[in-house]
Coordinates of C-alpha atoms in Angstrom, one line a residue:
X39 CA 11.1 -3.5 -23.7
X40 CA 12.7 -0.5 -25.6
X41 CA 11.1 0.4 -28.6
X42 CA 12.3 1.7 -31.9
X43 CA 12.8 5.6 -31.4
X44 CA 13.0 8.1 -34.7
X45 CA 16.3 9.7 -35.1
X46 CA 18.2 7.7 -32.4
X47 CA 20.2 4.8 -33.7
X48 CA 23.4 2.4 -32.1
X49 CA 26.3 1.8 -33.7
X50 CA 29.4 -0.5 -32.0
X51 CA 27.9 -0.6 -28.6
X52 CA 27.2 3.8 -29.0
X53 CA 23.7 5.7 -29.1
X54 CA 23.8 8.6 -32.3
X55 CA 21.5 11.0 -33.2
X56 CA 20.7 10.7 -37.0
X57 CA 18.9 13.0 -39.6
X58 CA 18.8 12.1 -43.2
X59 CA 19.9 15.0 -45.3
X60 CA 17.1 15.8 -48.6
X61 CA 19.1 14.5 -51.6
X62 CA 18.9 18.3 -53.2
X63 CA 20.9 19.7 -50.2
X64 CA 23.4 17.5 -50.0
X65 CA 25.9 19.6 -52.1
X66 CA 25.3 22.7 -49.7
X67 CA 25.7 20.6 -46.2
X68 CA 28.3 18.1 -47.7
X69 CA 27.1 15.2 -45.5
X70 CA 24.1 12.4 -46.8
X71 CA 23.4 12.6 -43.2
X72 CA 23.7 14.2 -39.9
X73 CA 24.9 12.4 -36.9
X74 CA 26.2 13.0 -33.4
X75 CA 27.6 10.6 -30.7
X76 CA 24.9 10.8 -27.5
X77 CA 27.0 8.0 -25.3
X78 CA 26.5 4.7 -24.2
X79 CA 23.8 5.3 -22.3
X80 CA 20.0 4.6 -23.7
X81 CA 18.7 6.9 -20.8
X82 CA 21.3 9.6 -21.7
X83 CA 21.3 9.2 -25.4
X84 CA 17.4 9.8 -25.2
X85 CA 17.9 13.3 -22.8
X86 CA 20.1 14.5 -24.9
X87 CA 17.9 13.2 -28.4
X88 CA 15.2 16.1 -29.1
X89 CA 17.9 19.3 -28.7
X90 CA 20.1 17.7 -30.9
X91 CA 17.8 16.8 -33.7
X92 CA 16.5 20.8 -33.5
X93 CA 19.6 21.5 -33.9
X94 CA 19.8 19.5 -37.1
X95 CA 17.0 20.4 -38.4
X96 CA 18.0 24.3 -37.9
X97 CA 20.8 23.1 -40.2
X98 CA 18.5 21.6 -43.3
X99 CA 16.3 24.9 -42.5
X100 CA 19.1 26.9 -43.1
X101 CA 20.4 24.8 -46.1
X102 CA 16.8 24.8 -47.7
X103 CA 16.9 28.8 -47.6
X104 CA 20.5 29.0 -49.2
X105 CA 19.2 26.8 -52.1
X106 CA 15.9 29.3 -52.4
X107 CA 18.2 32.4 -52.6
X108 CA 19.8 30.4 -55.7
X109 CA 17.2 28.7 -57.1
X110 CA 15.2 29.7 -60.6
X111 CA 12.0 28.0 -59.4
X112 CA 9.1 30.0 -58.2
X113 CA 8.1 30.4 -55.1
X114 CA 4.9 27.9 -53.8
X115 CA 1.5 29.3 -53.5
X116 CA 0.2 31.7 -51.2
X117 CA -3.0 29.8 -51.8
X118 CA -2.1 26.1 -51.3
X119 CA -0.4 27.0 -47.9
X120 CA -2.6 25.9 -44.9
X121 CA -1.5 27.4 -41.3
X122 CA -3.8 25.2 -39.5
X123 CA -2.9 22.3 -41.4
X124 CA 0.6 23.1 -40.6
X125 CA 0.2 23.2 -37.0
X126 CA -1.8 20.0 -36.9
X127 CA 1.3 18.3 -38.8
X128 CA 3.5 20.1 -36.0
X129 CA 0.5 19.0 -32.9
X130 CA 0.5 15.1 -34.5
X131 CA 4.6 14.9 -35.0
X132 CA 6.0 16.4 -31.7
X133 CA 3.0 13.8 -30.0
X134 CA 4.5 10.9 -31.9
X135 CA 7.8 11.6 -31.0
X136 CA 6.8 11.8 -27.5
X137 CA 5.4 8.7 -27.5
X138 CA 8.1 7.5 -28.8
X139 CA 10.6 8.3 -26.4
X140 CA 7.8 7.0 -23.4
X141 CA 7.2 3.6 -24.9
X142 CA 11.7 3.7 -25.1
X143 CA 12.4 4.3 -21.5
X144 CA 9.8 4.5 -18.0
X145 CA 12.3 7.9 -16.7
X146 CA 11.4 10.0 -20.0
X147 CA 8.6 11.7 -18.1
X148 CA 10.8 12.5 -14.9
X149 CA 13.0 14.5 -17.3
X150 CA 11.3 17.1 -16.3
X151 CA 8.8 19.9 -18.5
X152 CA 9.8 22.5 -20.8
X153 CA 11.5 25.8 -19.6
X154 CA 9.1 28.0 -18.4
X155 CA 10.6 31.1 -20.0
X156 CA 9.7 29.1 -23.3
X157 CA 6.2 28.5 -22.6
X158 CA 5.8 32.0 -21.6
X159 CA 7.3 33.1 -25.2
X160 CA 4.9 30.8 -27.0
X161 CA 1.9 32.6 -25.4
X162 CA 3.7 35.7 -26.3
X163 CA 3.6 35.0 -30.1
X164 CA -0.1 33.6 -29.5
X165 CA -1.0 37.1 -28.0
X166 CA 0.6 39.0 -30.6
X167 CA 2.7 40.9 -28.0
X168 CA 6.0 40.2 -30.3
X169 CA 8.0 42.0 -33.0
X170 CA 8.8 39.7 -35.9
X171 CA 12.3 40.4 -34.6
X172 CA 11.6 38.9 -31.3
X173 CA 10.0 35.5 -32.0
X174 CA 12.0 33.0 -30.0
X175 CA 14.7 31.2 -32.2
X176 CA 13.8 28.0 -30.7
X177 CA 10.4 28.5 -31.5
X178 CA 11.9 29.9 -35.6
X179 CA 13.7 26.7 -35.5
X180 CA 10.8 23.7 -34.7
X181 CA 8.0 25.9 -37.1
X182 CA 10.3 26.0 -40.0
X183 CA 10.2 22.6 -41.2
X184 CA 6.1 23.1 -41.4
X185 CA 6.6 26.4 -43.3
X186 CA 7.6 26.0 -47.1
X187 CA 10.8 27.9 -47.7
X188 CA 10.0 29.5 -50.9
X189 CA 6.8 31.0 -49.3
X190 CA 6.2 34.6 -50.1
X191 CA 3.8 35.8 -46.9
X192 CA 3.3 39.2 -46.2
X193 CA 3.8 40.3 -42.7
X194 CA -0.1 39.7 -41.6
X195 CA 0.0 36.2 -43.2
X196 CA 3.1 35.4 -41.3
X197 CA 2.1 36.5 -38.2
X198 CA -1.4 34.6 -38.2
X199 CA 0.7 31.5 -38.8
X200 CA 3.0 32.2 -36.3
X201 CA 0.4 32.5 -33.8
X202 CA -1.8 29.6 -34.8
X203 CA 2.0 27.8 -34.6
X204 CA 2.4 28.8 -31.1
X205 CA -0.9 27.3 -30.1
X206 CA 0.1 23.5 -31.1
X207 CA 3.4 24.2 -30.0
X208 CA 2.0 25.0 -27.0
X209 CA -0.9 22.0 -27.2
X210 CA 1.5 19.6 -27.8
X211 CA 3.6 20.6 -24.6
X212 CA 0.5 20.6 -22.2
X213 CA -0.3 17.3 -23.5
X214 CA 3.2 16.1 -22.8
X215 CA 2.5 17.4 -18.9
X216 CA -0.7 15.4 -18.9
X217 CA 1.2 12.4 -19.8
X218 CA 3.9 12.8 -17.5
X219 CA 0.9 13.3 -14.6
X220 CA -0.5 10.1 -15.9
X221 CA -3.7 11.4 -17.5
X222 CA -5.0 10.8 -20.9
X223 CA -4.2 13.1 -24.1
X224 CA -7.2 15.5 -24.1
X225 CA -9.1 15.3 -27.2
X226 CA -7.8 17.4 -30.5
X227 CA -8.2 21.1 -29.7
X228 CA -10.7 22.9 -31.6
X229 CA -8.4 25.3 -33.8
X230 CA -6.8 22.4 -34.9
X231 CA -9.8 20.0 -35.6
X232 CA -11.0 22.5 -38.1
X233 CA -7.9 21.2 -40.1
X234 CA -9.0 17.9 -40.3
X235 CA -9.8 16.8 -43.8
X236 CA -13.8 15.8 -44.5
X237 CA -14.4 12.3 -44.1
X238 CA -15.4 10.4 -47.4
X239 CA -16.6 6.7 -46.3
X240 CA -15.2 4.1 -48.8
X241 CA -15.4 0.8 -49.4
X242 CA -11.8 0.3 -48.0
X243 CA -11.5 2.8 -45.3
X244 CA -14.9 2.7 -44.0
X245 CA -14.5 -0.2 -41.7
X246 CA -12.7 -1.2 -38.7
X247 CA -12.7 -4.5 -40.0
X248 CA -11.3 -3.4 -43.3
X249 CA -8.1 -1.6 -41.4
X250 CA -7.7 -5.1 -40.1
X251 CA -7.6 -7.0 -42.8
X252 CA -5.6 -4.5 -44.5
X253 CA -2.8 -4.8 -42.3
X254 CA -3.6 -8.6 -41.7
X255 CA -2.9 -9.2 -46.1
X256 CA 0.3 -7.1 -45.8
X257 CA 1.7 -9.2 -42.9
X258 CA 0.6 -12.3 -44.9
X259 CA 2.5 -11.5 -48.0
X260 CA 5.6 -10.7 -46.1
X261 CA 5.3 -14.6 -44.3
X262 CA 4.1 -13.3 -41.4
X263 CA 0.8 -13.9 -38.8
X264 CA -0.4 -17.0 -40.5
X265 CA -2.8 -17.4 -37.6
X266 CA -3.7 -13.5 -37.3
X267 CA -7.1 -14.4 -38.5
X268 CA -8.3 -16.8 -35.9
X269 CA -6.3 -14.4 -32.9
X270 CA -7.3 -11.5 -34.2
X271 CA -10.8 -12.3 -34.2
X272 CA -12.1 -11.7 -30.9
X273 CA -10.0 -8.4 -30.4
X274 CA -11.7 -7.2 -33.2
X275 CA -15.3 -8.4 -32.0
X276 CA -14.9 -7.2 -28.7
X277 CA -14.0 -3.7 -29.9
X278 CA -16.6 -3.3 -32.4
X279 CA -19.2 -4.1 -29.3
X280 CA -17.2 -1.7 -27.0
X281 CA -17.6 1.2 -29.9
X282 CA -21.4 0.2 -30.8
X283 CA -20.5 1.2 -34.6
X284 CA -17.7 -0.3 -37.7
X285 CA -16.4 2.7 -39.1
X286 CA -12.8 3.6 -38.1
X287 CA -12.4 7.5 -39.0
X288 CA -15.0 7.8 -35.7
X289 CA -12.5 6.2 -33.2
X290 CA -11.3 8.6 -30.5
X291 CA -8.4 8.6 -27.8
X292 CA -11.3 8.6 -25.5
X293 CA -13.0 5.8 -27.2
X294 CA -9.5 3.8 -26.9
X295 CA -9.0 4.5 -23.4
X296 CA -12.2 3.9 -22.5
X297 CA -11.5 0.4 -24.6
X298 CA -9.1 -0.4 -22.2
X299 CA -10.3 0.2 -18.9
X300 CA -13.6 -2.3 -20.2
X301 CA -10.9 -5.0 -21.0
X302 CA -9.5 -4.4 -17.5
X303 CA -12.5 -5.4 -16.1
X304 CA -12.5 -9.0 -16.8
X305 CA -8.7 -9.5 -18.3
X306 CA -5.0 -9.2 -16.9
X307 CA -3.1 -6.0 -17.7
X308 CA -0.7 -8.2 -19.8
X309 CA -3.0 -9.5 -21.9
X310 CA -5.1 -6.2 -22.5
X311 CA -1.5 -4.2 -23.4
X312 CA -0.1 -7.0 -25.5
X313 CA -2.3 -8.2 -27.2
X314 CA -5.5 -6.4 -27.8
X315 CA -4.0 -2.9 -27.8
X316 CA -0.6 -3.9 -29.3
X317 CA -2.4 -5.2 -32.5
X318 CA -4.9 -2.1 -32.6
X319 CA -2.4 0.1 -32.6
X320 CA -0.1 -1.6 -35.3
X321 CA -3.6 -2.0 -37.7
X322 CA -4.4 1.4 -37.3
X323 CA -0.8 2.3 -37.7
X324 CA -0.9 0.1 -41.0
X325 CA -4.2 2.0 -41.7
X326 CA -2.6 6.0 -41.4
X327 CA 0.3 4.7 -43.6
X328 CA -1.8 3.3 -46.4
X329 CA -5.3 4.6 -46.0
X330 CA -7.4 7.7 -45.3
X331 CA -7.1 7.8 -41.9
X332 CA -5.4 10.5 -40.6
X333 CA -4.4 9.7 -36.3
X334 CA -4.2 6.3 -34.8
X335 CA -6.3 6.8 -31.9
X336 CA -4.4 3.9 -30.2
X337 CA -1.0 5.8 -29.9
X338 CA -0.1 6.6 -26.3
X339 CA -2.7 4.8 -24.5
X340 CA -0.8 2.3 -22.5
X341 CA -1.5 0.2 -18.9
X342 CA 0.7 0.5 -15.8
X343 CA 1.9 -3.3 -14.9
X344 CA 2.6 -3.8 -11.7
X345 CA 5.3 -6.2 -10.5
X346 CA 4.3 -9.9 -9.7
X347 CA 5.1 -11.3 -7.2
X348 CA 6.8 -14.2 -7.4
X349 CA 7.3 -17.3 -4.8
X350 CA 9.4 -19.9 -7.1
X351 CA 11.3 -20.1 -10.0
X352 CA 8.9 -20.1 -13.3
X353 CA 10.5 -23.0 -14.4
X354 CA 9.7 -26.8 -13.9
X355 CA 11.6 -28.1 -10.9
X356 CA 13.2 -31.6 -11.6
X357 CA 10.6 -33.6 -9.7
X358 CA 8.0 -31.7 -11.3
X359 CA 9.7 -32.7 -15.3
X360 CA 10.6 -36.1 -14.3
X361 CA 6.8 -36.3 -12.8
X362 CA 5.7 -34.8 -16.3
X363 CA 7.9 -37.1 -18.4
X364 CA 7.2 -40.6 -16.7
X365 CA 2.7 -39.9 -17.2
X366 CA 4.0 -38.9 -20.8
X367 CA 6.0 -42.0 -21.3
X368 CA 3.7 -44.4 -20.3
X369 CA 1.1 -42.7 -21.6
X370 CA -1.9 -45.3 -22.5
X371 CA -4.0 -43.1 -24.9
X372 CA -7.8 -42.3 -25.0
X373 CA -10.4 -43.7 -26.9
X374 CA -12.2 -40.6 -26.8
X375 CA -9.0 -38.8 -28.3
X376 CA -7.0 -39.3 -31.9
X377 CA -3.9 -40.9 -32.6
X378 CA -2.4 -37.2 -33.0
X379 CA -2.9 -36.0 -29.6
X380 CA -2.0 -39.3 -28.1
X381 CA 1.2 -38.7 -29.9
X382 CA 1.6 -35.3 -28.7
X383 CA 1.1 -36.3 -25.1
X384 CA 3.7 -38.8 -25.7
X385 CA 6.4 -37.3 -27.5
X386 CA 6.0 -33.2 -26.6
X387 CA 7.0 -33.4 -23.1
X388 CA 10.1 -34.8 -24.3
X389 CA 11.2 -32.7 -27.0
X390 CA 10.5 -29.4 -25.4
X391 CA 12.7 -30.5 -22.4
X392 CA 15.9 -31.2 -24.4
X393 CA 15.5 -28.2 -26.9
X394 CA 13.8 -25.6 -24.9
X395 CA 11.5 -25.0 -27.6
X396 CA 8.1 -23.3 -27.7
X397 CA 5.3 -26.1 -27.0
X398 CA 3.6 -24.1 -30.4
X399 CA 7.2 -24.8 -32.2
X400 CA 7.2 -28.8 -31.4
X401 CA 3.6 -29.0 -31.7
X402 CA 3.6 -27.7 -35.1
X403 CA 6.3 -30.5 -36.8
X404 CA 5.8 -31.9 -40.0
X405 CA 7.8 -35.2 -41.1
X406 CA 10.3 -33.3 -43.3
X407 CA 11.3 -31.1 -40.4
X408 CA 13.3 -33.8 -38.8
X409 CA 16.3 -34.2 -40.7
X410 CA 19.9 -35.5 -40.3
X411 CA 23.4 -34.0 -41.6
X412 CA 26.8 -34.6 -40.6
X413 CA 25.2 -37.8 -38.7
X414 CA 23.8 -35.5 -36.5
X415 CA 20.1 -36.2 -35.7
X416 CA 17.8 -32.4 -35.6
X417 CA 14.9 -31.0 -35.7
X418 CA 14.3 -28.1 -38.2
X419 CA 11.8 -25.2 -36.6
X420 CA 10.5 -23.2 -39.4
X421 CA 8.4 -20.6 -40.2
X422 CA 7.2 -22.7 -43.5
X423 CA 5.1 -25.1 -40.8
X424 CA 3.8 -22.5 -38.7
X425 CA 3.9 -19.3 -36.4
X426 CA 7.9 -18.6 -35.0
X427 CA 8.2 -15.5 -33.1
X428 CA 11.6 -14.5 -34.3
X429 CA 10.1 -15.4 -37.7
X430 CA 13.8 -17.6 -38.8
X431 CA 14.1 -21.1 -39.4
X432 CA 16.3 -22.4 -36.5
X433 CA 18.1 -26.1 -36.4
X434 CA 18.1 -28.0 -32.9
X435 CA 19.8 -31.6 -32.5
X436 CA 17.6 -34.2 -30.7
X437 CA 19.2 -35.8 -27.2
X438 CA 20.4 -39.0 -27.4
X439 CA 18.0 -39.8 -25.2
X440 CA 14.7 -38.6 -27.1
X441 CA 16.6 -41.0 -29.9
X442 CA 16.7 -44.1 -27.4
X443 CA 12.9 -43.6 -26.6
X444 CA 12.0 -44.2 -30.2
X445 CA 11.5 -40.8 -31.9
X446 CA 12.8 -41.4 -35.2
X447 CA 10.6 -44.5 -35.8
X448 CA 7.3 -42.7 -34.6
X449 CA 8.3 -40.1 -37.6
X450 CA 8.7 -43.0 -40.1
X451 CA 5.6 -44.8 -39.7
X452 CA 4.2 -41.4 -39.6
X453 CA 4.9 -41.1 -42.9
X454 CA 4.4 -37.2 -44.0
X455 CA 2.8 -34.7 -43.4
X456 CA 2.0 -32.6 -39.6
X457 CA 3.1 -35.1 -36.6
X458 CA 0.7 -33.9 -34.2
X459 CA -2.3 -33.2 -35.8
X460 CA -4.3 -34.4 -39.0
X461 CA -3.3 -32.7 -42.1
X462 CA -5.4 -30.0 -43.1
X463 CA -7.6 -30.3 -39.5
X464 CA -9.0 -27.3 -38.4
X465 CA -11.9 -28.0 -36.3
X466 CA -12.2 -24.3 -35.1
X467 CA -11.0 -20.8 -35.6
X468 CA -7.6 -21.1 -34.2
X469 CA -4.6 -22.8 -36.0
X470 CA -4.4 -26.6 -35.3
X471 CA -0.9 -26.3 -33.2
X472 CA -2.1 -23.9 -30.8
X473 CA -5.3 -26.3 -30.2
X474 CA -2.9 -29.3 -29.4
X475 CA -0.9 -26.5 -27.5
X476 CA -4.1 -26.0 -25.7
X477 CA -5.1 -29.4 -24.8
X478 CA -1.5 -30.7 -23.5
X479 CA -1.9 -27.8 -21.4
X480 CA -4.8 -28.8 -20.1
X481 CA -3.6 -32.2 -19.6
X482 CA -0.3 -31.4 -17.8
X483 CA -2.3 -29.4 -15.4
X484 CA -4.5 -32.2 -14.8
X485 CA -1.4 -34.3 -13.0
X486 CA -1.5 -32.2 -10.4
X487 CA 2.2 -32.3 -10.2
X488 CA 3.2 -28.8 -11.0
X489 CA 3.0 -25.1 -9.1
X490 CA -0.4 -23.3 -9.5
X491 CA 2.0 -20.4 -10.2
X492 CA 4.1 -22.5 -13.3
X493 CA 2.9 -22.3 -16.6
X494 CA 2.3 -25.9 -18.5
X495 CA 3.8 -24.9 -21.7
X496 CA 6.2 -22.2 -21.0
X497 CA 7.7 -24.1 -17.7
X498 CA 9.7 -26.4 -20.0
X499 CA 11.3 -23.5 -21.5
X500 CA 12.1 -21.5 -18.7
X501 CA 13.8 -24.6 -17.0
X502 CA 16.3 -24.9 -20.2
X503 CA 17.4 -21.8 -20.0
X504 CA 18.4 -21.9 -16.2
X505 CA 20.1 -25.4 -16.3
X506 CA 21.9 -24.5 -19.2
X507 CA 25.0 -22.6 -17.1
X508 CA 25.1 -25.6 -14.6
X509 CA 26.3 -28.0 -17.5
X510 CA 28.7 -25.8 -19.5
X511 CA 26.5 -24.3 -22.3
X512 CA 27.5 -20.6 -22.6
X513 CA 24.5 -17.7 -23.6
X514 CA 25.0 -17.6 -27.0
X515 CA 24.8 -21.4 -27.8
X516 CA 21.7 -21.5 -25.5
X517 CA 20.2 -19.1 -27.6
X518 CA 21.3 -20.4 -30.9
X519 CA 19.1 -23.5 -29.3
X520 CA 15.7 -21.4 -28.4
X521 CA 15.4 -18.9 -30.8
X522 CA 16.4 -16.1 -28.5
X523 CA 17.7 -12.7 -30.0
X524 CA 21.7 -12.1 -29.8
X525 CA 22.7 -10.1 -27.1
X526 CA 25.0 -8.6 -28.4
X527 CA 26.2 -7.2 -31.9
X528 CA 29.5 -9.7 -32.2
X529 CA 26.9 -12.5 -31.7
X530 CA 25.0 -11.6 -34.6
X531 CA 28.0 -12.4 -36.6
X532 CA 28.8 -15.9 -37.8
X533 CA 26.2 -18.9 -36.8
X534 CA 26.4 -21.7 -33.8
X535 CA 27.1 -24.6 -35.7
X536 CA 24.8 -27.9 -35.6
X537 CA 27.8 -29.9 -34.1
X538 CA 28.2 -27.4 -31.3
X539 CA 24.2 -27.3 -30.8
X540 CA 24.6 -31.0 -30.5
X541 CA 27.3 -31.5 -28.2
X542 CA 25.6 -28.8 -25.8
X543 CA 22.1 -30.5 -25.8
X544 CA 23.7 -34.0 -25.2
X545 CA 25.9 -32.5 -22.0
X546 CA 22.6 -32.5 -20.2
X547 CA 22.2 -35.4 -18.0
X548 CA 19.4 -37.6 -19.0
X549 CA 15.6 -37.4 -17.6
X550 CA 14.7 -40.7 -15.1
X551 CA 11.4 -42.2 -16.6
X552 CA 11.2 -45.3 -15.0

């Protein structure tokens, strides 16, 4: 999936390179920002990306020096300028930009490596073999940004941070070849380590488990990961015993790759990348942003999915949902089981295969998220019960059929609160849905009626979604219905209305239970 790539942004179907111009240069480049058209193409657009950005950020270098020759103000301190801590800024942006572009498209590293005649230059400036006069101008133009404008160096200051320049330059372009190879980053060099501010263990920053639940509070507040806490949990656990110590400053690249390859061990690829990397690497992200840590060690490490194969479609076939829906119809109920899960075995099945929904979604529903308007009969799936991916609310009439079974009158001796599990339940650490979730899962698998190779919650879903077309229900209604992204930018304007939802859903032909 492409990822979100600095600089690079699409407008009306076009890629364009984009570089926000300083507020106090504005009046001397005329523009608030900086764009150029890089085509239609993502692969293209993302070739073409890093020359064109130098090339604006030559212009605000040469913009920042006009407004120096005018300006009153003095010039910065010889004494508060770092070289090394310039080049580690230049070594840690130029690696996050690569990763950047990587995680965008699979073909960045076939684009192939940096002129040679370039690299050669940047060992010329590191060996001093080079007149001030002859310093590369690509080389001028990516240091300049790292070197205050107003700077007053004499000649030996300037060349000792042009040299120590050259060598991240340089680092950060024999790191990009190692990635390209398929080898890990190499750990920080040693001139640029020395950089590296002290540690100074705190309270808040001390911990790996503090980054965490940093990051873990900030999602909260914006209405987000409700059930973080309980999924989190063993990512965290199994980390902490992987590093044999809690404090997060200590984490290397090496000690995050080596991470990974221990979760390979006994988990799938998908899992290890998506989830227990995924959320490291956005907590420690959440950690450089707002605490003392200075690298996420996390950035760049990824895992190499290779393709399934696959012998059947992923989604139920109709004997296998009509097998599913006739055991959930006439389902008896357990004494060793509640009324809720009883219910859920009952009435699941048959809501996720006429709306397409996530099993989570429908397992989740409270009484006041059924609702009627326009005598139209729906289901409201909201964030307010529970987890949603796309994190919106989403309406979804109910089939006439789901109706005829009884639906409405199971809600109404319900009463309020959750349908599917007892209000405020929480018999473990995971979030009461995704335990029903868990056990109809479990259940459904049980009947022996589906493919080893189908999933019991997701099958539902995936059979929506292809039978859709046969009956008439064009892409965007379909994914008005299950929460699925537009596809386009005209379909993010205006909304699929309730009446056209319900007229879609109730073209389906109805499920045979008897």
């Amino acid at each position: 999936m492409a990822g979100k790539v600095r600089y690079l942004i699409q407008r009306d179907g076009r890629y364009h390179a984009r570089v926000v111009v300083p507020e106090r240069l504005r009046p001397i480049i005329k523009k608030s920002e900086l764009s150029a058209a890089l085509g239609a193409d993502r692969r293209t657009a993302l070739r073409r990306l890093p020359g064109v950005v130098a090339d604006f950020q030559e212009q605000v270098a040469k913009a920042e020096q006009r407004l120096t020759a005018t300006s009153p103000a003095s010039s910065p301190s010889l004494a508060s300028f770092d070289p090394a801590k310039a080049a580690l800024d230049l070594y840690r942006n130029s690696l996050e930009f690569d990763s950047e572009l990587r995680d965008a498209t699979p073909l960045y590293a076939r684009f192939g490596a940096p002129d040679e005649s370039y690299v050669e230059d940047l060992k010329s400036v590191i060996a001093g073999r080079l007149e001030d006069h002859e310093l590369p101008i690509m080389f001028l133009t990516r240091i300049r940004r790292y070197v205050p404008a107003r700077l007053a160096l004499d000649r030996q200051a300037w060349r000792r941070a042009t040299r120590i320049l050259a060598q991240a330059e340089l680092a950060t372009i024999e790191v990009s070849s190692l990635r390209s190879e398929g080898e890990p980053d190499p750990a920080l060099p040693s001139f640029l380590a020395a950089a590296l501010p002290l540690a100074t263990p705190t309270a808040s920053v001390d911990t790996i488990e503090s980054v965490f639940a940093g990051y873990r509070s900030e999602l909260h507040k914006a209405g987000k990961a409700r059930d973080a806490e309980s999924r989190w949990a063993p990512i965290i656990a199994n980390l902490l015993s992987s590093l044999g110590h809690n404090v997060a400053a200590r984490i290397t690249r090496r000690d995050a790759v080596r991470w990974k390859d221990q979760l390979l061990e006994t988990l799938s690829p998908k899992t290890v990348r998506d989830t227990y990397l995924a959320t490291a690497k956005a907590a420690f992200a959440w950690g450089v942003d707002n605490l003392d840590l200075t690298e996420n060690p996390f950035t760049g490490v990824k895992v190499r999915l290779t393709k399934k194969v696959q012998s059947r479609e992923k989604g139920f076939q109709l004997s296998e949902a009509e097998a599913i829906l006739k055991a959930s119809s006439g389902y008896p109920g357990s004494a060793k089981e509640s009324q809720f899960m009883t219910a859920a075995k009952r009435w699941i099945p048959l809501l996720t295969a006429y709306t397409g929904a996530r099993v989570g979604e429908i397992a989740q529903l409270r009484v006041e998220d059924v609702k009627c308007a326009e005598g139209i009969n729906f289901i409201r799936i909201t964030p307010a019960a529970g987890t949603v991916k796309s994190g919106l609310y989403r309406d979804v009439p109910l089939h006439d059929h789901i109706l005829d079974q009884g639906f409405l009158e199971f809600v109404r001796d319900r009463g309020s609160g959750p349908l599917f599990y007892r209000n405020g339940a929480r018999a473990s650490g995971s979030a009461p849905a995704e335990v029903v979730s868990g056990r109809l899962s479990k259940w459904i698998r049980s009947l022996g009626v589906i493919g080893e190779s189908v999933q019991p919650s997701h099958g539902w879903r995936h059979r929506f979604k292809a039978i859709g077309p046969d009956h008439k229900i064009g892409d965007r209604v379909l994914d008005a219905i299950q929460g699925h992204a537009p596809r386009t930018a005209g379909d993010r304007y205006g909304d699929v209305s309730l009446r056209a939802k319900h007229s879609a859903i109730n073209s389906l032909p109805r499920y045979r239970l008897d």
